[in-house]
Amino acid sequence: MKKLRETRVTLATALLLCIAAASMAVLGCYAALRWGTPAVRDKLREIDRIAASRYIGDLDEETVADYAAVGYVTGLGDQWSSYIPAEQYEAYRMNSEGQGCGIGVAVISTENSIRVSLVYDDSPAAQAGIEKGDYIVGAAGLTVENDGSDAVIDAIRGEEGTEVTVSVRADGTDTVQELTMQRAVVTQKMAWGQMLDDKVGYIRIENFHVGSAEQFNRTLDGLLADGAQSLVIDVRHNGGGRVKEMSEALDPLLPEGTIMTLRTKDGRETVYSSDADMLDLPIAVLIDDQSISAAEFFAAALQEYDRATLVGMHTTGKGRAQQTFELSDGSAVNLSVEEYFTPNGSSLAGVGIAPDIEVPLTEAQQAAFYFLAPEDDPQLQKAVESLQ
């Protein structure tokens, strides 16, 4: 199935350096590294010596060093490890901690459009009246039509306390509003919910960044107070996050026992567990091929304890945990340092989870995923049906 070039980004979060582009120049970009195993070190020194004496162009050492780092990490052959340039590391760090600096929206971006998929609570965007489904057509004098979506997204980013004027068009209208906002540090909206028909509580978990478990449990408590008699928990398009956050969200849903086991290269294990207090309600969990890492293990634990029916599509199959190491120049590497296993001791690496009930989305439904109403979402409807 052919898909549009579509990216979901948080405007407060810088994009990682493109590994694909870097790997095309992997030999050249190794030149600046001075560390590594003897085979790596000797080759880099040889290339560096040749380039220093014969290359006729200008050699930007910092740029070459960045590409060298990307090439090294790419050469590990692990799709989950990555290099983060110094100028992007702070945004990366904030994002993993559930925060960001910007106007407080997440967007779906294609080559010629930017559509708001999420507005963070109490953010500059929320205060300015921006709503989910609105289109951003320009910012800071640039337009999507003339300058492209990437340029407009870059223009919206900036330092805390600075102002930016954003051109916004509501869905279904031709009227464009010019909204001036002051960039701020905002907390991501990571878990929220609503009551569906028949007292079905729906909870969406966007990611498992720092603070997500608190938002999840607050949402869960609110739905229970409103009389929810069953739950649908949605971890589709959830890229994962912190194991601690995932385990704290799972704890009230599971009986006493293991939630996840992490194992290092030397065999040391860390085990996350749940206590005996358990909410005894029917649960369905929505998953898809973009449920990754902690999102997969969230669903796997509920499935293995026979606590939930999984509905949707097969998950990605990520079985490694990463740790971020800051380097001396302010850049960082995010490396796979642990394998992790489900409560039953299974690895999901390259395997993933098969849903109990498979329900595909059409190409049009996939393209409109973040904007589907409950009645137009066949996976959600099947999940509700499974609870009856």
mmCIF file of C-alpha atoms in Angstrom:
data_model
loop_
_atom_site.group_PDB
_atom_site.id
_atom_site.type_symbol
_atom_site.label_atom_id
_atom_site.label_comp_id
_atom_site.label_asym_id
_atom_site.label_seq_id
_atom_site.Cartn_x
_atom_site.Cartn_y
_atom_site.Cartn_z
ATOM 1 C CA MET A 1 0.000 0.000 0.000
ATOM 2 C CA LYS A 2 1.507 3.313 -1.053
ATOM 3 C CA LYS A 3 1.511 5.940 1.676
ATOM 4 C CA LEU A 4 1.895 9.702 1.581
ATOM 5 C CA ARG A 5 5.053 11.179 2.994
ATOM 6 C CA GLU A 6 3.555 11.858 6.380
ATOM 7 C CA THR A 7 5.296 12.740 9.607
ATOM 8 C CA ARG A 8 3.887 13.331 13.066
ATOM 9 C CA VAL A 9 6.055 15.787 14.930
ATOM 10 C CA THR A 10 5.881 17.947 18.025
ATOM 11 C CA LEU A 11 6.770 21.514 17.163
ATOM 12 C CA ALA A 12 8.732 21.803 20.397
ATOM 13 C CA THR A 13 10.915 18.838 19.436
ATOM 14 C CA ALA A 14 13.808 19.024 16.968
ATOM 15 C CA LEU A 15 14.060 16.381 14.288
ATOM 16 C CA LEU A 16 16.884 13.862 14.560
ATOM 17 C CA LEU A 17 19.632 13.982 11.929
ATOM 18 C CA CYS A 18 18.508 11.859 8.987
ATOM 19 C CA ILE A 19 20.232 8.489 9.254
ATOM 20 C CA ALA A 20 19.339 7.552 5.708
ATOM 21 C CA ALA A 21 21.095 10.588 4.270
ATOM 22 C CA ALA A 22 24.072 10.138 6.524
ATOM 23 C CA SER A 23 24.557 6.481 5.736
ATOM 24 C CA MET A 24 24.959 7.373 2.046
ATOM 25 C CA ALA A 25 28.167 9.139 3.007
ATOM 26 C CA VAL A 26 29.230 6.805 5.779
ATOM 27 C CA LEU A 27 32.894 6.460 4.727
ATOM 28 C CA GLY A 28 33.418 10.181 4.450
ATOM 29 C CA CYS A 29 31.621 10.883 7.706
ATOM 30 C CA TYR A 30 33.753 8.490 9.720
ATOM 31 C CA ALA A 31 36.780 10.745 9.240
ATOM 32 C CA ALA A 32 36.601 12.828 12.406
ATOM 33 C CA LEU A 33 36.223 10.062 14.991
ATOM 34 C CA ARG A 34 39.233 9.271 17.163
ATOM 35 C CA TRP A 35 37.850 6.487 19.347
ATOM 36 C CA GLY A 36 36.614 2.971 18.948
ATOM 37 C CA THR A 37 37.938 -0.519 18.430
ATOM 38 C CA PRO A 38 41.324 -0.859 16.661
ATOM 39 C CA ALA A 39 39.711 -1.720 13.312
ATOM 40 C CA VAL A 40 37.465 1.359 13.451
ATOM 41 C CA ARG A 41 40.177 3.670 14.766
ATOM 42 C CA ASP A 42 42.760 2.622 12.171
ATOM 43 C CA LYS A 43 40.360 3.045 9.262
ATOM 44 C CA LEU A 44 39.236 6.479 10.421
ATOM 45 C CA ARG A 45 42.787 7.668 10.866
ATOM 46 C CA GLU A 46 43.674 6.473 7.386
ATOM 47 C CA ILE A 47 40.705 8.239 5.802
ATOM 48 C CA ASP A 48 41.386 11.363 7.848
ATOM 49 C CA ARG A 49 45.031 11.440 6.747
ATOM 50 C CA ILE A 50 44.107 11.099 3.077
ATOM 51 C CA ALA A 51 41.352 13.725 3.297
ATOM 52 C CA ALA A 52 43.591 16.198 5.159
ATOM 53 C CA SER A 53 46.318 15.980 2.535
ATOM 54 C CA ARG A 54 44.370 15.507 -0.730
ATOM 55 C CA TYR A 55 40.757 16.694 -0.416
ATOM 56 C CA ILE A 56 40.405 19.972 -2.364
ATOM 57 C CA GLY A 57 37.186 21.187 -0.731
ATOM 58 C CA ASP A 58 36.583 22.926 2.587
ATOM 59 C CA LEU A 59 36.483 20.487 5.493
ATOM 60 C CA ASP A 60 34.014 21.436 8.248
ATOM 61 C CA GLU A 61 35.267 19.346 11.156
ATOM 62 C CA GLU A 62 32.096 19.641 13.257
ATOM 63 C CA THR A 63 29.858 18.577 10.380
ATOM 64 C CA VAL A 64 32.137 15.689 9.497
ATOM 65 C CA ALA A 65 32.191 14.639 13.157
ATOM 66 C CA ASP A 66 28.374 14.606 13.272
ATOM 67 C CA TYR A 67 28.164 12.465 10.162
ATOM 68 C CA ALA A 68 30.927 10.243 11.492
ATOM 69 C CA ALA A 69 28.899 9.595 14.628
ATOM 70 C CA VAL A 70 25.768 8.842 12.603
ATOM 71 C CA GLY A 71 27.771 6.458 10.431
ATOM 72 C CA TYR A 72 29.217 4.683 13.458
ATOM 73 C CA VAL A 73 25.822 4.154 15.089
ATOM 74 C CA THR A 74 24.280 3.130 11.774
ATOM 75 C CA GLY A 75 27.081 0.595 11.366
ATOM 76 C CA LEU A 76 25.956 -1.142 14.556
ATOM 77 C CA GLY A 77 23.056 -2.484 12.528
ATOM 78 C CA ASP A 78 20.528 -1.634 15.252
ATOM 79 C CA GLN A 79 17.544 0.362 14.017
ATOM 80 C CA TRP A 80 16.732 1.495 17.564
ATOM 81 C CA SER A 81 20.079 3.168 18.276
ATOM 82 C CA SER A 82 20.705 6.710 17.083
ATOM 83 C CA TYR A 83 22.987 9.738 17.265
ATOM 84 C CA ILE A 84 21.685 13.125 18.409
ATOM 85 C CA PRO A 85 23.603 16.282 17.365
ATOM 86 C CA ALA A 86 24.358 18.810 20.098
ATOM 87 C CA GLU A 87 21.939 21.426 18.778
ATOM 88 C CA GLN A 88 19.092 18.906 18.934
ATOM 89 C CA TYR A 89 19.881 17.182 22.217
ATOM 90 C CA GLU A 90 18.112 19.591 24.568
ATOM 91 C CA ALA A 91 14.849 19.301 22.617
ATOM 92 C CA TYR A 92 15.270 15.513 22.563
ATOM 93 C CA ARG A 93 15.866 15.428 26.321
ATOM 94 C CA MET A 94 12.850 17.625 27.039
ATOM 95 C CA ASN A 95 10.652 15.518 24.790
ATOM 96 C CA SER A 96 11.554 12.291 26.604
ATOM 97 C CA GLU A 97 10.695 14.044 29.874
ATOM 98 C CA GLY A 98 7.241 14.943 28.618
ATOM 99 C CA GLN A 99 7.960 18.586 27.906
ATOM 100 C CA GLY A 100 8.847 20.860 25.042
ATOM 101 C CA CYS A 101 9.433 24.499 24.211
ATOM 102 C CA GLY A 102 7.165 25.965 21.573
ATOM 103 C CA ILE A 103 3.496 26.789 21.094
ATOM 104 C CA GLY A 104 2.251 23.427 22.370
ATOM 105 C CA VAL A 105 0.860 21.423 19.473
ATOM 106 C CA ALA A 106 1.584 18.182 17.660
ATOM 107 C CA VAL A 107 0.975 18.106 13.923
ATOM 108 C CA ILE A 108 0.636 15.833 10.946
ATOM 109 C CA SER A 109 2.960 17.151 8.272
ATOM 110 C CA THR A 110 3.027 16.339 4.564
ATOM 111 C CA GLU A 111 4.883 18.150 1.817
ATOM 112 C CA ASN A 112 2.128 20.707 1.361
ATOM 113 C CA SER A 113 0.128 20.777 4.582
ATOM 114 C CA ILE A 114 0.441 20.998 8.353
ATOM 115 C CA ARG A 115 -2.572 19.903 10.370
ATOM 116 C CA VAL A 116 -2.872 20.123 14.142
ATOM 117 C CA SER A 117 -3.471 16.659 15.613
ATOM 118 C CA LEU A 118 -3.182 17.581 19.292
ATOM 119 C CA VAL A 119 -3.240 20.774 21.359
ATOM 120 C CA TYR A 120 -1.548 20.584 24.759
ATOM 121 C CA ASP A 121 -3.492 21.784 27.789
ATOM 122 C CA ASP A 122 -2.734 25.331 28.997
ATOM 123 C CA SER A 123 -0.330 25.875 26.091
ATOM 124 C CA PRO A 124 0.100 29.099 24.089
ATOM 125 C CA ALA A 125 -1.774 27.407 21.227
ATOM 126 C CA ALA A 126 -4.697 26.463 23.491
ATOM 127 C CA GLN A 127 -4.857 29.984 24.890
ATOM 128 C CA ALA A 128 -4.816 31.419 21.358
ATOM 129 C CA GLY A 129 -7.781 29.230 20.376
ATOM 130 C CA ILE A 130 -6.040 26.757 18.076
ATOM 131 C CA GLU A 131 -7.999 23.505 17.883
ATOM 132 C CA LYS A 132 -7.376 19.942 16.748
ATOM 133 C CA GLY A 133 -7.995 19.718 13.001
ATOM 134 C CA ASP A 134 -6.894 23.284 12.248
ATOM 135 C CA TYR A 135 -4.372 23.829 9.465
ATOM 136 C CA ILE A 136 -1.201 25.859 9.943
ATOM 137 C CA VAL A 137 -0.606 27.645 6.640
ATOM 138 C CA GLY A 138 2.313 29.845 7.603
ATOM 139 C CA ALA A 139 4.479 31.333 10.324
ATOM 140 C CA ALA A 140 6.949 34.197 10.766
ATOM 141 C CA GLY A 141 6.389 35.441 7.231
ATOM 142 C CA LEU A 142 6.779 32.011 5.604
ATOM 143 C CA THR A 143 3.982 29.979 4.020
ATOM 144 C CA VAL A 144 3.523 26.272 3.466
ATOM 145 C CA GLU A 145 2.586 26.952 -0.166
ATOM 146 C CA ASN A 146 5.737 28.939 -1.005
ATOM 147 C CA ASP A 147 8.320 27.684 1.492
ATOM 148 C CA GLY A 148 7.189 24.170 2.379
ATOM 149 C CA SER A 149 5.932 22.597 5.587
ATOM 150 C CA ASP A 150 9.403 21.888 7.018
ATOM 151 C CA ALA A 151 10.403 25.546 6.791
ATOM 152 C CA VAL A 152 7.207 26.664 8.502
ATOM 153 C CA ILE A 153 7.631 24.116 11.299
ATOM 154 C CA ASP A 154 11.221 25.294 11.811
ATOM 155 C CA ALA A 155 9.990 28.901 11.966
ATOM 156 C CA ILE A 156 7.519 28.069 14.734
ATOM 157 C CA ARG A 157 10.236 26.586 16.932
ATOM 158 C CA GLY A 158 12.235 28.954 19.069
ATOM 159 C CA GLU A 159 13.380 30.042 22.495
ATOM 160 C CA GLU A 160 11.142 30.324 25.524
ATOM 161 C CA GLY A 161 9.654 33.794 25.912
ATOM 162 C CA THR A 162 10.022 34.825 22.264
ATOM 163 C CA GLU A 163 7.041 35.584 20.057
ATOM 164 C CA VAL A 164 5.920 33.992 16.817
ATOM 165 C CA THR A 165 2.968 34.801 14.567
ATOM 166 C CA VAL A 166 1.262 31.748 13.121
ATOM 167 C CA SER A 167 -1.288 31.724 10.285
ATOM 168 C CA VAL A 168 -4.090 29.268 11.054
ATOM 169 C CA ARG A 169 -7.084 28.112 9.012
ATOM 170 C CA ALA A 170 -9.919 26.171 10.623
ATOM 171 C CA ASP A 171 -10.936 22.954 8.883
ATOM 172 C CA GLY A 172 -13.700 23.528 6.331
ATOM 173 C CA THR A 173 -13.172 27.301 6.081
ATOM 174 C CA ASP A 174 -11.166 29.685 3.917
ATOM 175 C CA THR A 175 -10.584 32.229 6.674
ATOM 176 C CA VAL A 176 -6.997 32.560 7.891
ATOM 177 C CA GLN A 177 -6.267 33.988 11.321
ATOM 178 C CA GLU A 178 -2.962 35.559 12.304
ATOM 179 C CA LEU A 179 -2.240 34.493 15.893
ATOM 180 C CA THR A 180 0.732 35.872 17.798
ATOM 181 C CA MET A 181 1.922 33.666 20.649
ATOM 182 C CA GLN A 182 4.768 33.646 23.116
ATOM 183 C CA ARG A 183 6.737 30.429 23.046
ATOM 184 C CA ALA A 184 6.778 28.595 26.363
ATOM 185 C CA VAL A 185 7.864 25.362 28.041
ATOM 186 C CA VAL A 186 4.777 23.150 27.934
ATOM 187 C CA THR A 187 3.824 19.740 29.290
ATOM 188 C CA GLN A 188 2.840 17.224 26.656
ATOM 189 C CA LYS A 189 -0.660 15.812 26.570
ATOM 190 C CA MET A 190 0.162 12.113 26.883
ATOM 191 C CA ALA A 191 -3.020 10.466 28.178
ATOM 192 C CA TRP A 192 -6.635 11.554 28.141
ATOM 193 C CA GLY A 193 -10.067 10.022 27.802
ATOM 194 C CA GLN A 194 -13.805 10.269 27.322
ATOM 195 C CA MET A 195 -16.914 8.300 28.125
ATOM 196 C CA LEU A 196 -18.405 6.422 25.187
ATOM 197 C CA ASP A 197 -21.891 4.910 25.006
ATOM 198 C CA ASP A 198 -22.872 2.117 27.395
ATOM 199 C CA LYS A 199 -20.500 3.381 30.095
ATOM 200 C CA VAL A 200 -17.376 2.421 28.137
ATOM 201 C CA GLY A 201 -14.427 4.504 29.261
ATOM 202 C CA TYR A 202 -11.964 5.304 26.460
ATOM 203 C CA ILE A 203 -8.356 6.228 27.314
ATOM 204 C CA ARG A 204 -5.826 7.297 24.716
ATOM 205 C CA ILE A 205 -2.120 6.935 25.633
ATOM 206 C CA GLU A 206 -0.046 8.991 23.212
ATOM 207 C CA ASN A 207 3.348 7.917 24.581
ATOM 208 C CA PHE A 208 5.033 6.778 27.787
ATOM 209 C CA HIS A 209 7.201 9.813 28.420
ATOM 210 C CA VAL A 210 7.756 11.138 31.940
ATOM 211 C CA GLY A 211 4.403 12.086 33.472
ATOM 212 C CA SER A 212 2.289 9.820 31.268
ATOM 213 C CA ALA A 213 1.437 7.404 34.096
ATOM 214 C CA GLU A 214 0.162 10.256 36.256
ATOM 215 C CA GLN A 215 -1.998 11.522 33.389
ATOM 216 C CA PHE A 216 -3.254 7.998 32.684
ATOM 217 C CA ASN A 217 -4.190 7.285 36.303
ATOM 218 C CA ARG A 218 -5.870 10.666 36.675
ATOM 219 C CA THR A 219 -7.903 9.965 33.532
ATOM 220 C CA LEU A 220 -8.743 6.460 34.748
ATOM 221 C CA ASP A 221 -9.912 7.758 38.131
ATOM 222 C CA GLY A 222 -12.100 10.355 36.416
ATOM 223 C CA LEU A 223 -13.792 7.792 34.192
ATOM 224 C CA LEU A 224 -14.395 5.448 37.121
ATOM 225 C CA ALA A 225 -15.909 8.309 39.099
ATOM 226 C CA ASP A 226 -18.228 8.947 36.150
ATOM 227 C CA GLY A 227 -19.379 5.328 36.234
ATOM 228 C CA ALA A 228 -17.270 3.556 33.600
ATOM 229 C CA GLN A 229 -18.072 -0.164 33.572
ATOM 230 C CA SER A 230 -15.459 -1.240 31.000
ATOM 231 C CA LEU A 231 -12.373 0.237 29.354
ATOM 232 C CA VAL A 232 -10.871 0.649 25.892
ATOM 233 C CA ILE A 233 -7.208 1.655 26.103
ATOM 234 C CA ASP A 234 -5.694 2.947 22.865
ATOM 235 C CA VAL A 235 -1.931 2.553 22.304
ATOM 236 C CA ARG A 236 -2.050 2.755 18.498
ATOM 237 C CA HIS A 237 0.599 5.056 16.998
ATOM 238 C CA ASN A 238 2.314 5.043 20.410
ATOM 239 C CA GLY A 239 6.083 5.143 19.998
ATOM 240 C CA GLY A 240 6.837 3.987 23.539
ATOM 241 C CA GLY A 241 8.906 5.712 26.198
ATOM 242 C CA ARG A 242 9.903 4.960 29.775
ATOM 243 C CA VAL A 243 9.410 1.454 31.203
ATOM 244 C CA LYS A 244 8.778 2.961 34.638
ATOM 245 C CA GLU A 245 5.881 5.030 33.289
ATOM 246 C CA MET A 246 4.424 2.032 31.480
ATOM 247 C CA SER A 247 4.612 -0.173 34.579
ATOM 248 C CA GLU A 248 2.995 2.485 36.788
ATOM 249 C CA ALA A 249 0.102 2.793 34.331
ATOM 250 C CA LEU A 250 -0.294 -1.008 34.212
ATOM 251 C CA ASP A 251 -0.125 -1.590 37.968
ATOM 252 C CA PRO A 252 -3.804 -0.884 38.768
ATOM 253 C CA LEU A 253 -4.924 -3.119 35.877
ATOM 254 C CA LEU A 254 -2.930 -6.263 36.768
ATOM 255 C CA PRO A 255 -2.814 -8.802 39.590
ATOM 256 C CA GLU A 256 0.339 -9.223 41.622
ATOM 257 C CA GLY A 257 3.245 -10.384 39.460
ATOM 258 C CA THR A 258 5.918 -9.453 36.936
ATOM 259 C CA ILE A 259 5.227 -6.724 34.396
ATOM 260 C CA MET A 260 8.536 -6.685 32.513
ATOM 261 C CA THR A 261 12.102 -7.938 32.868
ATOM 262 C CA LEU A 262 15.113 -6.047 31.467
ATOM 263 C CA ARG A 263 18.463 -7.814 30.966
ATOM 264 C CA THR A 264 21.832 -6.175 30.283
ATOM 265 C CA LYS A 265 24.752 -7.462 28.211
ATOM 266 C CA ASP A 266 26.365 -9.016 31.293
ATOM 267 C CA GLY A 267 23.140 -10.723 32.402
ATOM 268 C CA ARG A 268 22.026 -8.339 35.161
ATOM 269 C CA GLU A 269 18.231 -8.106 35.403
ATOM 270 C CA THR A 270 15.778 -5.411 36.456
ATOM 271 C CA VAL A 271 12.241 -6.616 37.150
ATOM 272 C CA TYR A 272 9.158 -4.373 37.235
ATOM 273 C CA SER A 273 6.187 -5.778 39.144
ATOM 274 C CA SER A 274 2.580 -5.021 40.018
ATOM 275 C CA ASP A 275 0.960 -5.299 43.426
ATOM 276 C CA ALA A 276 -2.154 -7.275 44.376
ATOM 277 C CA ASP A 277 -4.608 -4.362 44.077
ATOM 278 C CA MET A 278 -6.387 -4.715 40.727
ATOM 279 C CA LEU A 279 -9.261 -2.959 39.029
ATOM 280 C CA ASP A 280 -11.593 -5.746 37.888
ATOM 281 C CA LEU A 281 -13.277 -4.387 34.750
ATOM 282 C CA PRO A 282 -13.441 -5.754 31.177
ATOM 283 C CA ILE A 283 -10.650 -4.215 29.084
ATOM 284 C CA ALA A 284 -9.884 -4.023 25.373
ATOM 285 C CA VAL A 285 -6.578 -2.625 24.063
ATOM 286 C CA LEU A 286 -6.164 -1.106 20.616
ATOM 287 C CA ILE A 287 -2.823 -1.824 18.880
ATOM 288 C CA ASP A 288 -1.364 -1.362 15.402
ATOM 289 C CA ASP A 289 1.882 -1.557 13.453
ATOM 290 C CA GLN A 290 3.002 1.727 15.013
ATOM 291 C CA SER A 291 2.601 0.494 18.579
ATOM 292 C CA ILE A 292 6.250 0.272 19.575
ATOM 293 C CA SER A 293 8.341 -0.678 22.599
ATOM 294 C CA ALA A 294 6.572 0.172 25.880
ATOM 295 C CA ALA A 295 3.260 0.303 24.014
ATOM 296 C CA GLU A 296 3.737 -3.297 22.901
ATOM 297 C CA PHE A 297 4.680 -4.472 26.367
ATOM 298 C CA PHE A 298 1.717 -2.644 27.867
ATOM 299 C CA ALA A 299 -0.566 -4.681 25.605
ATOM 300 C CA ALA A 300 1.448 -7.898 26.016
ATOM 301 C CA ALA A 301 1.215 -7.834 29.819
ATOM 302 C CA LEU A 302 -2.549 -7.407 29.756
ATOM 303 C CA GLN A 303 -2.845 -10.190 27.179
ATOM 304 C CA GLU A 304 -0.613 -12.646 29.063
ATOM 305 C CA TYR A 305 -2.496 -12.083 32.315
ATOM 306 C CA ASP A 306 -5.739 -12.644 30.380
ATOM 307 C CA ARG A 307 -6.855 -9.182 31.400
ATOM 308 C CA ALA A 308 -7.641 -7.715 27.998
ATOM 309 C CA THR A 309 -8.672 -8.444 24.435
ATOM 310 C CA LEU A 310 -6.269 -6.952 21.879
ATOM 311 C CA VAL A 311 -7.903 -5.414 18.817
ATOM 312 C CA GLY A 312 -6.328 -3.940 15.689
ATOM 313 C CA MET A 313 -3.205 -4.962 13.796
ATOM 314 C CA HIS A 314 0.107 -6.704 14.510
ATOM 315 C CA THR A 315 2.647 -4.578 16.394
ATOM 316 C CA THR A 316 6.189 -3.630 15.389
ATOM 317 C CA GLY A 317 8.294 -6.062 17.449
ATOM 318 C CA LYS A 318 10.840 -4.020 19.412
ATOM 319 C CA GLY A 319 12.714 -5.948 22.089
ATOM 320 C CA ARG A 320 15.508 -3.628 23.199
ATOM 321 C CA ALA A 321 15.676 -0.768 25.678
ATOM 322 C CA GLN A 322 17.876 2.265 25.018
ATOM 323 C CA GLN A 323 19.936 4.540 27.229
ATOM 324 C CA THR A 324 21.090 8.004 26.220
ATOM 325 C CA PHE A 325 24.749 8.935 26.794
ATOM 326 C CA GLU A 326 25.666 12.612 26.550
ATOM 327 C CA LEU A 327 29.042 13.221 24.865
ATOM 328 C CA SER A 328 31.633 15.825 25.770
ATOM 329 C CA ASP A 329 30.578 18.232 22.988
ATOM 330 C CA GLY A 330 26.909 18.255 24.029
ATOM 331 C CA SER A 331 25.757 15.687 21.480
ATOM 332 C CA ALA A 332 24.538 12.248 22.541
ATOM 333 C CA VAL A 333 24.134 8.651 21.479
ATOM 334 C CA ASN A 334 21.009 6.658 22.250
ATOM 335 C CA LEU A 335 22.122 3.018 22.389
ATOM 336 C CA SER A 336 20.345 -0.288 22.930
ATOM 337 C CA VAL A 337 21.738 -1.520 26.257
ATOM 338 C CA GLU A 338 19.098 -3.992 27.486
ATOM 339 C CA GLU A 339 16.808 -6.685 26.141
ATOM 340 C CA TYR A 340 13.365 -6.802 27.626
ATOM 341 C CA PHE A 341 10.871 -9.579 28.154
ATOM 342 C CA THR A 342 7.143 -9.957 28.789
ATOM 343 C CA PRO A 343 5.726 -11.345 32.066
ATOM 344 C CA ASN A 344 5.964 -14.864 30.584
ATOM 345 C CA GLY A 345 9.607 -14.304 29.636
ATOM 346 C CA SER A 346 9.032 -13.813 25.896
ATOM 347 C CA SER A 347 10.984 -11.405 23.716
ATOM 348 C CA LEU A 348 8.995 -9.362 21.211
ATOM 349 C CA ALA A 349 12.064 -8.547 19.093
ATOM 350 C CA GLY A 350 11.154 -9.061 15.456
ATOM 351 C CA VAL A 351 7.961 -10.812 16.538
ATOM 352 C CA GLY A 352 5.618 -8.248 18.037
ATOM 353 C CA ILE A 353 2.106 -9.060 19.194
ATOM 354 C CA ALA A 354 -0.758 -10.426 17.141
ATOM 355 C CA PRO A 355 -4.160 -8.998 18.068
ATOM 356 C CA ASP A 356 -6.877 -11.315 19.336
ATOM 357 C CA ILE A 357 -9.205 -9.647 16.842
ATOM 358 C CA GLU A 358 -7.619 -8.321 13.655
ATOM 359 C CA VAL A 359 -9.275 -5.234 12.199
ATOM 360 C CA PRO A 360 -7.553 -3.302 9.389
ATOM 361 C CA LEU A 361 -8.090 0.331 8.507
ATOM 362 C CA THR A 362 -8.568 1.497 4.938
ATOM 363 C CA GLU A 363 -5.925 3.719 3.383
ATOM 364 C CA ALA A 364 -8.206 6.722 3.859
ATOM 365 C CA GLN A 365 -8.804 5.830 7.507
ATOM 366 C CA GLN A 366 -5.080 5.468 8.108
ATOM 367 C CA ALA A 367 -4.436 8.887 6.562
ATOM 368 C CA ALA A 368 -7.118 10.419 8.805
ATOM 369 C CA PHE A 369 -6.204 8.370 11.892
ATOM 370 C CA TYR A 370 -5.852 11.267 14.344
ATOM 371 C CA PHE A 371 -9.098 12.842 13.198
ATOM 372 C CA LEU A 372 -11.441 9.837 13.124
ATOM 373 C CA ALA A 373 -14.612 10.209 15.179
ATOM 374 C CA PRO A 374 -15.382 7.159 17.349
ATOM 375 C CA GLU A 375 -18.220 6.097 15.075
ATOM 376 C CA ASP A 376 -15.897 6.215 12.043
ATOM 377 C CA ASP A 377 -13.136 4.130 13.646
ATOM 378 C CA PRO A 378 -13.762 0.414 12.934
ATOM 379 C CA GLN A 379 -11.008 -0.726 15.307
ATOM 380 C CA LEU A 380 -12.493 1.242 18.178
ATOM 381 C CA GLN A 381 -15.995 0.020 17.333
ATOM 382 C CA LYS A 382 -14.800 -3.609 17.334
ATOM 383 C CA ALA A 383 -13.048 -3.079 20.660
ATOM 384 C CA VAL A 384 -16.273 -1.746 22.198
ATOM 385 C CA GLU A 385 -18.161 -4.686 20.718
ATOM 386 C CA SER A 386 -15.681 -7.149 22.272
ATOM 387 C CA LEU A 387 -16.544 -5.837 25.730
ATOM 388 C CA GLN A 388 -20.234 -6.693 25.465
#
